[in-house]
Short mmCIF file of C-alpha atoms in Angstrom, two decimals:
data_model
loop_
_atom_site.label_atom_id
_atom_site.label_comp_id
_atom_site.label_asym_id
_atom_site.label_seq_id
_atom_site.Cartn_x
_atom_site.Cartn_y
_atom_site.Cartn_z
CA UNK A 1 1.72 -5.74 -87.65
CA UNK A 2 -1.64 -6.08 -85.75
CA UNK A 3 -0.74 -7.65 -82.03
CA UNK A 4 -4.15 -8.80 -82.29
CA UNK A 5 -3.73 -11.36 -85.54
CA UNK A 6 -0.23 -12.54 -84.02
CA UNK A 7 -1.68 -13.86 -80.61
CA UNK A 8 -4.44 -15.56 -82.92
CA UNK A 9 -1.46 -17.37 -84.61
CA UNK A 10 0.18 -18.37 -81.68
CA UNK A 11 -2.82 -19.80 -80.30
CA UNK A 12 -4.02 -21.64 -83.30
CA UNK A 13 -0.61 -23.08 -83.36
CA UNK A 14 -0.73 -24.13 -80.16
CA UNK A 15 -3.69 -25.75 -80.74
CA UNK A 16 -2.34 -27.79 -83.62
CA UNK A 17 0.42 -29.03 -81.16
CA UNK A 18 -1.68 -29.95 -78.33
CA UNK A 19 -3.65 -31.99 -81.40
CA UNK A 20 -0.58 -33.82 -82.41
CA UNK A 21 0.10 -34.93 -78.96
CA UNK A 22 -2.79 -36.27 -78.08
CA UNK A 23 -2.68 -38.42 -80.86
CA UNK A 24 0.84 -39.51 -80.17
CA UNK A 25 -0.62 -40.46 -76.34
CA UNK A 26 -3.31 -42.06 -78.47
CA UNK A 27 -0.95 -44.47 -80.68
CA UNK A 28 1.83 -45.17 -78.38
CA UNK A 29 0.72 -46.39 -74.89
CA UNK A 30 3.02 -48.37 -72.91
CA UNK A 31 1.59 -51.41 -70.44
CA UNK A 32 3.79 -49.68 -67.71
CA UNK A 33 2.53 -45.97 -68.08
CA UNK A 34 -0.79 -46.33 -69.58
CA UNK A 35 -2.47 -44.57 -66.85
CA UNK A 36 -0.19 -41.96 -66.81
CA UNK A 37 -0.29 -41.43 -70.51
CA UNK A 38 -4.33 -41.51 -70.76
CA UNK A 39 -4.83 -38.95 -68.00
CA UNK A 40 -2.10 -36.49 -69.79
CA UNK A 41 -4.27 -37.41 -73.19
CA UNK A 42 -7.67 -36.22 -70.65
CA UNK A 43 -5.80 -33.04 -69.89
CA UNK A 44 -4.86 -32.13 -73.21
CA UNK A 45 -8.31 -32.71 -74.54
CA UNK A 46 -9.39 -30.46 -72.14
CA UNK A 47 -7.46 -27.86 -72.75
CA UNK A 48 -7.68 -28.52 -76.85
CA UNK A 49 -11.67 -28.46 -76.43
CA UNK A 50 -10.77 -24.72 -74.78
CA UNK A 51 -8.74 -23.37 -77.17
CA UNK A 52 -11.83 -24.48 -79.92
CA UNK A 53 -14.49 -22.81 -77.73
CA UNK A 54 -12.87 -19.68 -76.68
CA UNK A 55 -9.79 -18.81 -78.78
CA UNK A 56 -10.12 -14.91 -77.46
CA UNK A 57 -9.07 -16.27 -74.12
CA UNK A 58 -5.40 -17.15 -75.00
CA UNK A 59 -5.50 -13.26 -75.51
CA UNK A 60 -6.62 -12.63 -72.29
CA UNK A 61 -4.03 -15.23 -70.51
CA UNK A 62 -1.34 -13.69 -72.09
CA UNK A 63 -1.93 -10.54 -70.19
CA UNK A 64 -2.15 -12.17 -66.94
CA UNK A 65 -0.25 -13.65 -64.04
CA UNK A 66 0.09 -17.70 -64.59
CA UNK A 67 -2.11 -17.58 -61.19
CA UNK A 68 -5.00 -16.26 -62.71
CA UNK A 69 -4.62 -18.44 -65.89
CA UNK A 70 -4.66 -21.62 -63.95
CA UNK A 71 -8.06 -20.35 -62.32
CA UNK A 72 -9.52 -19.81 -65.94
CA UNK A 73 -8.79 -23.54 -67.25
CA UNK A 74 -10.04 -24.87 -63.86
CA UNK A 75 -12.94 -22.54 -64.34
CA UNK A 76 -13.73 -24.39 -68.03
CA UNK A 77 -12.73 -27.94 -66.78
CA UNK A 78 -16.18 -27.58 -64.95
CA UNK A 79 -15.20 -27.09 -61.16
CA UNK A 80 -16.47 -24.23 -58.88
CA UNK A 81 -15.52 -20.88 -59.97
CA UNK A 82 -13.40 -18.89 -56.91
CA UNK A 83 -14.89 -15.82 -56.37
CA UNK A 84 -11.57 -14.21 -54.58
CA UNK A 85 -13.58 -10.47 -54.43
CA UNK A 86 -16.29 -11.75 -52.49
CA UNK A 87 -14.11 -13.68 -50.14
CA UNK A 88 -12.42 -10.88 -49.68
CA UNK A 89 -15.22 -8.78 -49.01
CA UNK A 90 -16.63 -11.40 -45.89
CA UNK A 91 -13.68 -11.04 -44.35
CA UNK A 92 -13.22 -7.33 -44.46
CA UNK A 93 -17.28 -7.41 -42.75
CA UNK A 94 -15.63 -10.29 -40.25
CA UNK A 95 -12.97 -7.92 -39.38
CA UNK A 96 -14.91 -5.21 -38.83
CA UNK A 97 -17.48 -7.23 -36.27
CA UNK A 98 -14.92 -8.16 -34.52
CA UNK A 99 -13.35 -4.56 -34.35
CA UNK A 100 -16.70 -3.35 -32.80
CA UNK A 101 -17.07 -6.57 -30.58
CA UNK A 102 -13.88 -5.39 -29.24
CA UNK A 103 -15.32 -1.84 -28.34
CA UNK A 104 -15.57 -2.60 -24.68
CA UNK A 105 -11.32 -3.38 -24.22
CA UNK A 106 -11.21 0.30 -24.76
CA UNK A 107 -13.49 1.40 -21.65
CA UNK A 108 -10.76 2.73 -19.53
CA UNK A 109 -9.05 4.57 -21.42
CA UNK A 110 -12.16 6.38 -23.32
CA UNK A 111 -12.90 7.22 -19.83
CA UNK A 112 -9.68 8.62 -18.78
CA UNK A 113 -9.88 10.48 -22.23
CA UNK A 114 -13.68 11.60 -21.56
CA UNK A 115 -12.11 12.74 -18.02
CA UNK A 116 -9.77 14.51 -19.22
CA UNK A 117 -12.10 16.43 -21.75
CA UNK A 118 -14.29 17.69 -19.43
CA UNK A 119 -11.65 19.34 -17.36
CA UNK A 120 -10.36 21.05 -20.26
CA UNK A 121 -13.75 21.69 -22.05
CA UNK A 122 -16.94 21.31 -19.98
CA UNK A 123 -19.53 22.11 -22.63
CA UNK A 124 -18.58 19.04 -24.44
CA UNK A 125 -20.68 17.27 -21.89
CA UNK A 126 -23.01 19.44 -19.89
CA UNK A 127 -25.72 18.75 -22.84
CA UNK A 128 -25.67 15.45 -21.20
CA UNK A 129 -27.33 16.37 -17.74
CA UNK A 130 -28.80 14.22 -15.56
CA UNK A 131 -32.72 13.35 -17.14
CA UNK A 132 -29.98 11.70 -18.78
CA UNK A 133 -28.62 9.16 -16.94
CA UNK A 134 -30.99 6.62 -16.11
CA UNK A 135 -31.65 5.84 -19.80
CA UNK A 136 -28.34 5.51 -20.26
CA UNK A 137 -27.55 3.52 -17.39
CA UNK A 138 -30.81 1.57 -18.47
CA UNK A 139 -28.85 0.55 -21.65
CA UNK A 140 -25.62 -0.45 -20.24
CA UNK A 141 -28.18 -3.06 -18.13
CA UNK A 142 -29.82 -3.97 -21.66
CA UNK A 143 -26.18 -4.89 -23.40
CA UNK A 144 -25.76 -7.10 -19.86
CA UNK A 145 -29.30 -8.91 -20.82
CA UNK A 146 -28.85 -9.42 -24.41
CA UNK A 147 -25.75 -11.26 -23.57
CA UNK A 148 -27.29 -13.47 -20.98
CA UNK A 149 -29.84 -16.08 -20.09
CA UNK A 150 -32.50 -15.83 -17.17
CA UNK A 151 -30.66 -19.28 -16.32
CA UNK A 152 -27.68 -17.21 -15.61
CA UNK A 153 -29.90 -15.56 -12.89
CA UNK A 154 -31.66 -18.01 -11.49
CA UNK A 155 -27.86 -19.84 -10.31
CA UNK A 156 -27.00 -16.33 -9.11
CA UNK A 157 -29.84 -16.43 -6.66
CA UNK A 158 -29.06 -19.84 -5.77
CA UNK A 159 -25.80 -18.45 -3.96
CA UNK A 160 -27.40 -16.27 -1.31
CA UNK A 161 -24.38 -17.10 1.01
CA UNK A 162 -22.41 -14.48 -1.56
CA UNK A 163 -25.01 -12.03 -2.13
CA UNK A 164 -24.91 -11.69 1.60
CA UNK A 165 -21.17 -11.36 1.80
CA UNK A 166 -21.39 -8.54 -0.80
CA UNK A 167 -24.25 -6.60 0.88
CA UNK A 168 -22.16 -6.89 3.90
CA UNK A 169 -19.21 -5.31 2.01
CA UNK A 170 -21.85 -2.78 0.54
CA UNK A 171 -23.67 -1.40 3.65
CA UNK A 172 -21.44 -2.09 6.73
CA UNK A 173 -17.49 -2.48 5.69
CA UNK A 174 -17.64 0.84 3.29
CA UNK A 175 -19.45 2.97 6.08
CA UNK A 176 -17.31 1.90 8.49
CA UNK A 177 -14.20 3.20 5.77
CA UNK A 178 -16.49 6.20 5.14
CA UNK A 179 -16.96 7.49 8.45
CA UNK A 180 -12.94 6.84 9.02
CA UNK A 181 -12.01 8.92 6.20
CA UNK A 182 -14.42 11.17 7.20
CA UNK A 183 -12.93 11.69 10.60
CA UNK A 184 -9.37 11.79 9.28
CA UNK A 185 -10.52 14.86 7.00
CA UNK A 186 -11.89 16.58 9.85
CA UNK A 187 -9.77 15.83 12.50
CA UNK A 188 -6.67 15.35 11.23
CA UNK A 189 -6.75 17.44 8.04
CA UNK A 190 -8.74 20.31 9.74
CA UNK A 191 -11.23 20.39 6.74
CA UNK A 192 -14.91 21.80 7.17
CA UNK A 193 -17.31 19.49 8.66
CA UNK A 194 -19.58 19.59 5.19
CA UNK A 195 -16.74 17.74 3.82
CA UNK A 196 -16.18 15.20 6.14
CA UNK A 197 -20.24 15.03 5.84
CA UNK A 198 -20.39 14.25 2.33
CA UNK A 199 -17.89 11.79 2.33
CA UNK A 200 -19.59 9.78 4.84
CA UNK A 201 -22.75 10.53 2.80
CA UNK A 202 -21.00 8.47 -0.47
CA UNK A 203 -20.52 5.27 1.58
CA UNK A 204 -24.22 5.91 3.37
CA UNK A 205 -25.84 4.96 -0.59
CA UNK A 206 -26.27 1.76 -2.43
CA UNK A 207 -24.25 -0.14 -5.05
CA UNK A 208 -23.53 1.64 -8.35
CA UNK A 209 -25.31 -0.10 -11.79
CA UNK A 210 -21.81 0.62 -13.47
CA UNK A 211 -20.28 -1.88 -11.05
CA UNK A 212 -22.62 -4.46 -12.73
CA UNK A 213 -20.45 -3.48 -16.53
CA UNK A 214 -17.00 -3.52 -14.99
CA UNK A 215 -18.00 -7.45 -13.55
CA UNK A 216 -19.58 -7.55 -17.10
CA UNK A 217 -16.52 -6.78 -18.73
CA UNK A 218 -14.32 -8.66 -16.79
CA UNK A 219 -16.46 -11.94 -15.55
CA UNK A 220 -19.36 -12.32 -17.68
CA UNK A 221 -21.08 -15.32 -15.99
CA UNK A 222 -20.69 -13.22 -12.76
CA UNK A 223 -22.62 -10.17 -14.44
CA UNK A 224 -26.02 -12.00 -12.88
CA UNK A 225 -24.63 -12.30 -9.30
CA UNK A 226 -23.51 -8.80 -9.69
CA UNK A 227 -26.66 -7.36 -10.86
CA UNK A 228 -28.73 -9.19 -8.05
CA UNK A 229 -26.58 -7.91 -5.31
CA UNK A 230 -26.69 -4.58 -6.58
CA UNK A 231 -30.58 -4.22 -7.09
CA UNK A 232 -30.89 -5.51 -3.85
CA UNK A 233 -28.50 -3.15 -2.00
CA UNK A 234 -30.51 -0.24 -3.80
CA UNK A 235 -33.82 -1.69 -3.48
CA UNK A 236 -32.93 -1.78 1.00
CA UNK A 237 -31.41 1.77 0.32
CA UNK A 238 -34.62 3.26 0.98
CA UNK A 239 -34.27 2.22 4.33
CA UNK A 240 -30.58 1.37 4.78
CA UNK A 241 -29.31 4.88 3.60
CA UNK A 242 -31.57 7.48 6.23
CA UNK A 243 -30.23 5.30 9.12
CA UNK A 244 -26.21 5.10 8.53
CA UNK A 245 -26.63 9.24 7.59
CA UNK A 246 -28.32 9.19 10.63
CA UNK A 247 -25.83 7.56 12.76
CA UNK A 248 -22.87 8.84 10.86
CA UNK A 249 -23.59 12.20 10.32
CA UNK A 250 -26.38 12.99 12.61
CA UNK A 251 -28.92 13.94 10.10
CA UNK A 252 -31.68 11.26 8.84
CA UNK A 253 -32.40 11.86 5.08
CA UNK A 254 -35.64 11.18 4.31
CA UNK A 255 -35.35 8.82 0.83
CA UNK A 256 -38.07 8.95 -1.90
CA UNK A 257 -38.87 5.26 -1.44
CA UNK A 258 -41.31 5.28 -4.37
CA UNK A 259 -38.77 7.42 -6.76
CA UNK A 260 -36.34 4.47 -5.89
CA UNK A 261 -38.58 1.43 -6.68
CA UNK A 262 -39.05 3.39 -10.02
CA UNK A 263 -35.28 3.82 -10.52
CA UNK A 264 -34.82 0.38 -9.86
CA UNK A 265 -37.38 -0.64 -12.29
CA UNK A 266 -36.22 1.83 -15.15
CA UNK A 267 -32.33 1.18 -14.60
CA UNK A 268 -32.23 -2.66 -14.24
CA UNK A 269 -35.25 -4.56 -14.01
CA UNK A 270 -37.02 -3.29 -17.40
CA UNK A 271 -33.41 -3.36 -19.47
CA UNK A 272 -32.65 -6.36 -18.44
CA UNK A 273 -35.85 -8.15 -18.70
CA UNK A 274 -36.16 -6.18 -22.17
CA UNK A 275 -32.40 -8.17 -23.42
CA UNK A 276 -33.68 -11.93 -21.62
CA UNK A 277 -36.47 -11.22 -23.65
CA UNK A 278 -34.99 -10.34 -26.48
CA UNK A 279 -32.12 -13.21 -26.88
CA UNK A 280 -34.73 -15.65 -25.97
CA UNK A 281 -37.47 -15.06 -28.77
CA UNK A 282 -35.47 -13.04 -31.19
CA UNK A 283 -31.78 -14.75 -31.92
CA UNK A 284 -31.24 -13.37 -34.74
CA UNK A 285 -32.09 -9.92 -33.96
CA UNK A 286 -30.41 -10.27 -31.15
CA UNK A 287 -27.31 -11.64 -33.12
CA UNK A 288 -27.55 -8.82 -35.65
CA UNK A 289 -27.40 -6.08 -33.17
CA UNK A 290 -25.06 -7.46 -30.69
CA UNK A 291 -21.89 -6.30 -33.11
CA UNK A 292 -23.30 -3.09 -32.28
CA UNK A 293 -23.72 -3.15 -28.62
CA UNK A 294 -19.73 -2.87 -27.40
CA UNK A 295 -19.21 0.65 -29.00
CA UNK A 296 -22.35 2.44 -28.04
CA UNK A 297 -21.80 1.24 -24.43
CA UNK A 298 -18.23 2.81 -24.75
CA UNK A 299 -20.15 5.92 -25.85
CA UNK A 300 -22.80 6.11 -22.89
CA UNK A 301 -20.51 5.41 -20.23
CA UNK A 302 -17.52 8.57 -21.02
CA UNK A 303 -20.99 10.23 -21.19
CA UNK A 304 -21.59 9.16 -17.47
CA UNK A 305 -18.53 9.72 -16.46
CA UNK A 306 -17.83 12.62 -17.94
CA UNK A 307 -21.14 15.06 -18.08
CA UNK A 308 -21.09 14.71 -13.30
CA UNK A 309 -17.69 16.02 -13.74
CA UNK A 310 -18.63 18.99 -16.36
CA UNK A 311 -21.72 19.80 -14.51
CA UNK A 312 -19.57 19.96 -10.99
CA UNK A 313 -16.41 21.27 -12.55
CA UNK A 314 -16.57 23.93 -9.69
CA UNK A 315 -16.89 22.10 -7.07
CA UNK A 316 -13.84 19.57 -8.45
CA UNK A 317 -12.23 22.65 -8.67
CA UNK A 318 -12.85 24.57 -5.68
CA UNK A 319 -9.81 25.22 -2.68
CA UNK A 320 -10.50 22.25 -1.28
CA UNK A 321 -10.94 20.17 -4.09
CA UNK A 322 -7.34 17.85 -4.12
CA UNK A 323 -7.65 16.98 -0.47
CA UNK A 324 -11.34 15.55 -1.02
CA UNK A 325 -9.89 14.04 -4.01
CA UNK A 326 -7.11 12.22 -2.15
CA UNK A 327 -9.22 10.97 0.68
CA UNK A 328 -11.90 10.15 -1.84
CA UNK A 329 -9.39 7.87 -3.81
CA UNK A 330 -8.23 6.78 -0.27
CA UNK A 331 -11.89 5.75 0.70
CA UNK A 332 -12.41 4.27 -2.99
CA UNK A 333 -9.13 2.10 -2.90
CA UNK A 334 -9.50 0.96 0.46
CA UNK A 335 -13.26 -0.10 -0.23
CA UNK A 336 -11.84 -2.31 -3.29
CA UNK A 337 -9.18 -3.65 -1.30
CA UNK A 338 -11.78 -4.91 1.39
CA UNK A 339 -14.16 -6.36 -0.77
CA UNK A 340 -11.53 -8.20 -2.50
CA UNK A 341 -10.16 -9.49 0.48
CA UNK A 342 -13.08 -10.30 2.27
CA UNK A 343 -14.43 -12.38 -0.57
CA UNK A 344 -10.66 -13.95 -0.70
CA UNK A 345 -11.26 -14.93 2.98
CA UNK A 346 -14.76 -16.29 2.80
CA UNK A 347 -14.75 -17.80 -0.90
CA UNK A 348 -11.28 -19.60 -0.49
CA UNK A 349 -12.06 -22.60 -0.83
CA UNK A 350 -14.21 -22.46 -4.55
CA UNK A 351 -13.15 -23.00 -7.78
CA UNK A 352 -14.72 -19.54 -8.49
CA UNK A 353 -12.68 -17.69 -5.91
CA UNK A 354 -10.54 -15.35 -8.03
CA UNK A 355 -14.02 -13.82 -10.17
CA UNK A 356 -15.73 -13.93 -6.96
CA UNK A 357 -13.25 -11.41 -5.78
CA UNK A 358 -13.21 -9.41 -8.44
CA UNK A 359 -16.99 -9.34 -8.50
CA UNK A 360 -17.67 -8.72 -5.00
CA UNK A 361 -14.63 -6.05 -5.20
CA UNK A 362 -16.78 -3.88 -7.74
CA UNK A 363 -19.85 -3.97 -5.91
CA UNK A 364 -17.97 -2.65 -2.08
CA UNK A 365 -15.39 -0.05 -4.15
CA UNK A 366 -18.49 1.65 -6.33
CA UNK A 367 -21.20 3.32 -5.18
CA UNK A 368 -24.18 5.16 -6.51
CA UNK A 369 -22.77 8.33 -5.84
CA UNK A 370 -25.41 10.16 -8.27
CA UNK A 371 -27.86 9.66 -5.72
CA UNK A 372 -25.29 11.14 -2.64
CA UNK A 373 -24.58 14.24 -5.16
CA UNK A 374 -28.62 14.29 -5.35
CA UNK A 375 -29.32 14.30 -1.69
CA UNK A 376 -26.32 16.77 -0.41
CA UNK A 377 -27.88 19.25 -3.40
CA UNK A 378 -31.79 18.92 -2.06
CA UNK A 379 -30.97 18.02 2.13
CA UNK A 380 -28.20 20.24 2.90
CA UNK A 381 -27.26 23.81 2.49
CA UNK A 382 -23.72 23.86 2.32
CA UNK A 383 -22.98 23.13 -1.27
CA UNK A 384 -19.60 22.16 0.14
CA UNK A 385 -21.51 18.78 0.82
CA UNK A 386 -21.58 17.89 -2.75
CA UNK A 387 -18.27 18.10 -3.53
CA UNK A 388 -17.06 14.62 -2.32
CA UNK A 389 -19.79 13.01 -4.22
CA UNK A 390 -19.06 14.76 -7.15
CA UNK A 391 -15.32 13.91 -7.32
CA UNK A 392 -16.93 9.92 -6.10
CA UNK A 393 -18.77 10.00 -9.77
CA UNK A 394 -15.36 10.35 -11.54
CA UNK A 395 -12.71 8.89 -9.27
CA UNK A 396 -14.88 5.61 -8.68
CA UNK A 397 -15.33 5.07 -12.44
CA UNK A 398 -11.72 5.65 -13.31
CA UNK A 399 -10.82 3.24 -10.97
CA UNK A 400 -12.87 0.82 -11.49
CA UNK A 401 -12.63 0.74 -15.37
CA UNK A 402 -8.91 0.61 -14.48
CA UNK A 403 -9.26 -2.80 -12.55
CA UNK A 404 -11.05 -3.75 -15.51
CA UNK A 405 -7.93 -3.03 -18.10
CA UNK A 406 -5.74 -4.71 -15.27
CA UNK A 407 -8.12 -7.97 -14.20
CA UNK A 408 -9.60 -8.58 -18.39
CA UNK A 409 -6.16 -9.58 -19.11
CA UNK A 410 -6.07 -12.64 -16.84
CA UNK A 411 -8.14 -15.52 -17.46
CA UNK A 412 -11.12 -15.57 -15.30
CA UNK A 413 -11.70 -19.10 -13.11
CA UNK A 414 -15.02 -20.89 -13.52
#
């Protein structure tokens, strides 16, 4: 027998049932349950009036979950339609912003993995050499603008009392650790003087721009402060850095003061003013392409940590490269440690106290130890002068994206 002209039975004979009833509702109310009875009569009607327009979809509902059934007569009773696919679909995009929003939680250990890659196979990032990495660092600085205002900025420069303490950290607490360590390797460790040299040479430079991310990362409405203390410890460096090499390791390096101003202007002030810009007259462009923004800045910064360490693998590599690696961490941990409690010491008493260590912690443990690496390879002969800066590039990024795993997880005070 064809399935087909049974269901069409069974549905015409449930239509002739649901017509009897409502005319038993029809003849027999009752004073006590006449609302009750008229809405069941409404209900029936509406499902009789159905049955007349559609028959074929009794054959459908038979096939079906009661779920999906209920969603067709509530679809002909003349309320919104649920569109469960498209739902679906938003919240599959939804998960997927939020995936790449969360990009930046994975920092530290992309870096450790980038690290790690580069000991084992240089190539992977000596493509990326150094023309490189002030575009690079130039974007990191335009992810920090797009996600701020130039109000954020102008309160930053409003507290000159800790710009000055972290400048202080920057140019006189981490030579003072530098020239220590420095001494210890010498003295103590009987290491050649070019080592000792170059590690007083990293804590002769300014502040690193990667310093401004990790506060980013950890402290956004301290990524302003940050960035202000750091342009102005590089923007001083020009005259700041040839007189602590000077008095620490007896030579005066003459710095490219206009090359610097340019750096300054390529690496922060142009990125940044580029983001302001952009998050001020463009919202939704800047909306659209902040999803966007966390993954890509996971992506240039293994690239900066990882293409100094391919490029200098022989130096890292070289007899005396796990002594300059322990004093280096030494000089590193010690310079965090400082800042953090120096900034504990002065700043105990504001709300702010715990970011403002963090922040000022960055900006005395990293350096720009690029430009050290850039002035032991053009000022000094020994190429054993470049090897503490070129462990600095690594070892100062690991550890500071590692504070960043550690401090993220605890709730920043405003």
């Amino acid at each position: 027998m064809n399935p087909n002209f049974v269901a069409l039975q069974l549905s015409m004979a449930k239509t002739s049932t649901l017509l009897l009833l409502r005319r038993s509702v029809d003849l027999a109310p009752s004073l006590s349950g006449e609302k009750f009875h008229r809405n069941r009569a409404k209900a029936c009607s509406l499902e009789f009036s159905s049955s007349q327009s559609s028959p074929r979809k009794h054959l459908v509902q038979g096939s079906v979950s009661p779920k999906f059934t209920s969603h067709f007569e509530l679809e002909d009773a003349g309320e919104a339609p649920i569109t469960p696919t498209l739902d679906f679909e938003q919240n599959k995009f939804d998960d997927v912003l939020k995936i790449l929003k969360r990009a930046n939680s994975f920092i530290p250990h992309i870096v450790l993995a980038s690290t790690v890659l580069a000991l084992v196979y240089p190539r992977s990032f000596t493509w990326f050499t150094t023309r490189y990495y002030a575009p690079a660092l130039g974007f990191l600085m335009f992810a920090v603008g797009v996600n701020s205002s130039p109000k954020d900025f102008m309160q930053a420069i409003r507290r000159p009392e800790v710009i000055a303490v972290g400048y202080f950290g920057q140019f006189i607490i981490k030579p003072i650790l530098g020239y220590i360590v420095g001494v210890i390797a010498v003295s103590l460790l009987n290491l050649p003087n070019s080592l000792g040299a170059g590690i007083m040479l990293v804590s002769c430079v300014s502040g690193a721009q990667l310093s401004n991310y990790a506060t980013f990362l950890t402290d956004p409405h301290m990524a302003p402060l940050s960035i202000v203390m750091t342009s102005l410890s590089t923007a001083t460096a020009v005259f700041v850095t040839p007189t602590l090499s000077l008095l620490l390791i007896g030579k005066k390096l003459p710095v490219d003061v206009i090359g610097m101003m340019s750096s300054i202007m390529q690496i922060v002030v142009a990125p940044i003013a580029a983001g302001l810009l952009l998050n001020r007259f463009l919202p939704s462009v800047c909306a659209s392409i902040q999803p966007f923004l966390p993954p890509l800045s996971v992506l240039v910064t293994a690239l900066c940590v990882g293409s100094p360490l391919a490029i200098n693998i022989n130096a890292v590599i070289s007899p005396f490269g796990l002594a300059v690696l322990l004093l280096i961490f030494g000089f590193h941990a010690s310079a965090f440690i400082a800042g953090y409690g120096l900034s504990g010491f002065v700043f105990y008493k504001d709300d702010d106290v715990k970011a403002l260590q963090r922040t000022i912690s960055y900006e005395t443990g990293m350096q720009s130890s690029l430009l050290a690496l850039a002035l032991a390879n053009r000022f000094f002969q020994d190429p054993l002068v470049g090897v503490p800066p070129a462990i600095s590039v690594v070892l100062m990024s690991l550890m500071g994206f590692a504070l960043v795993l550690l401090w993220s997880k605890k709730p920043s005070q405003h």
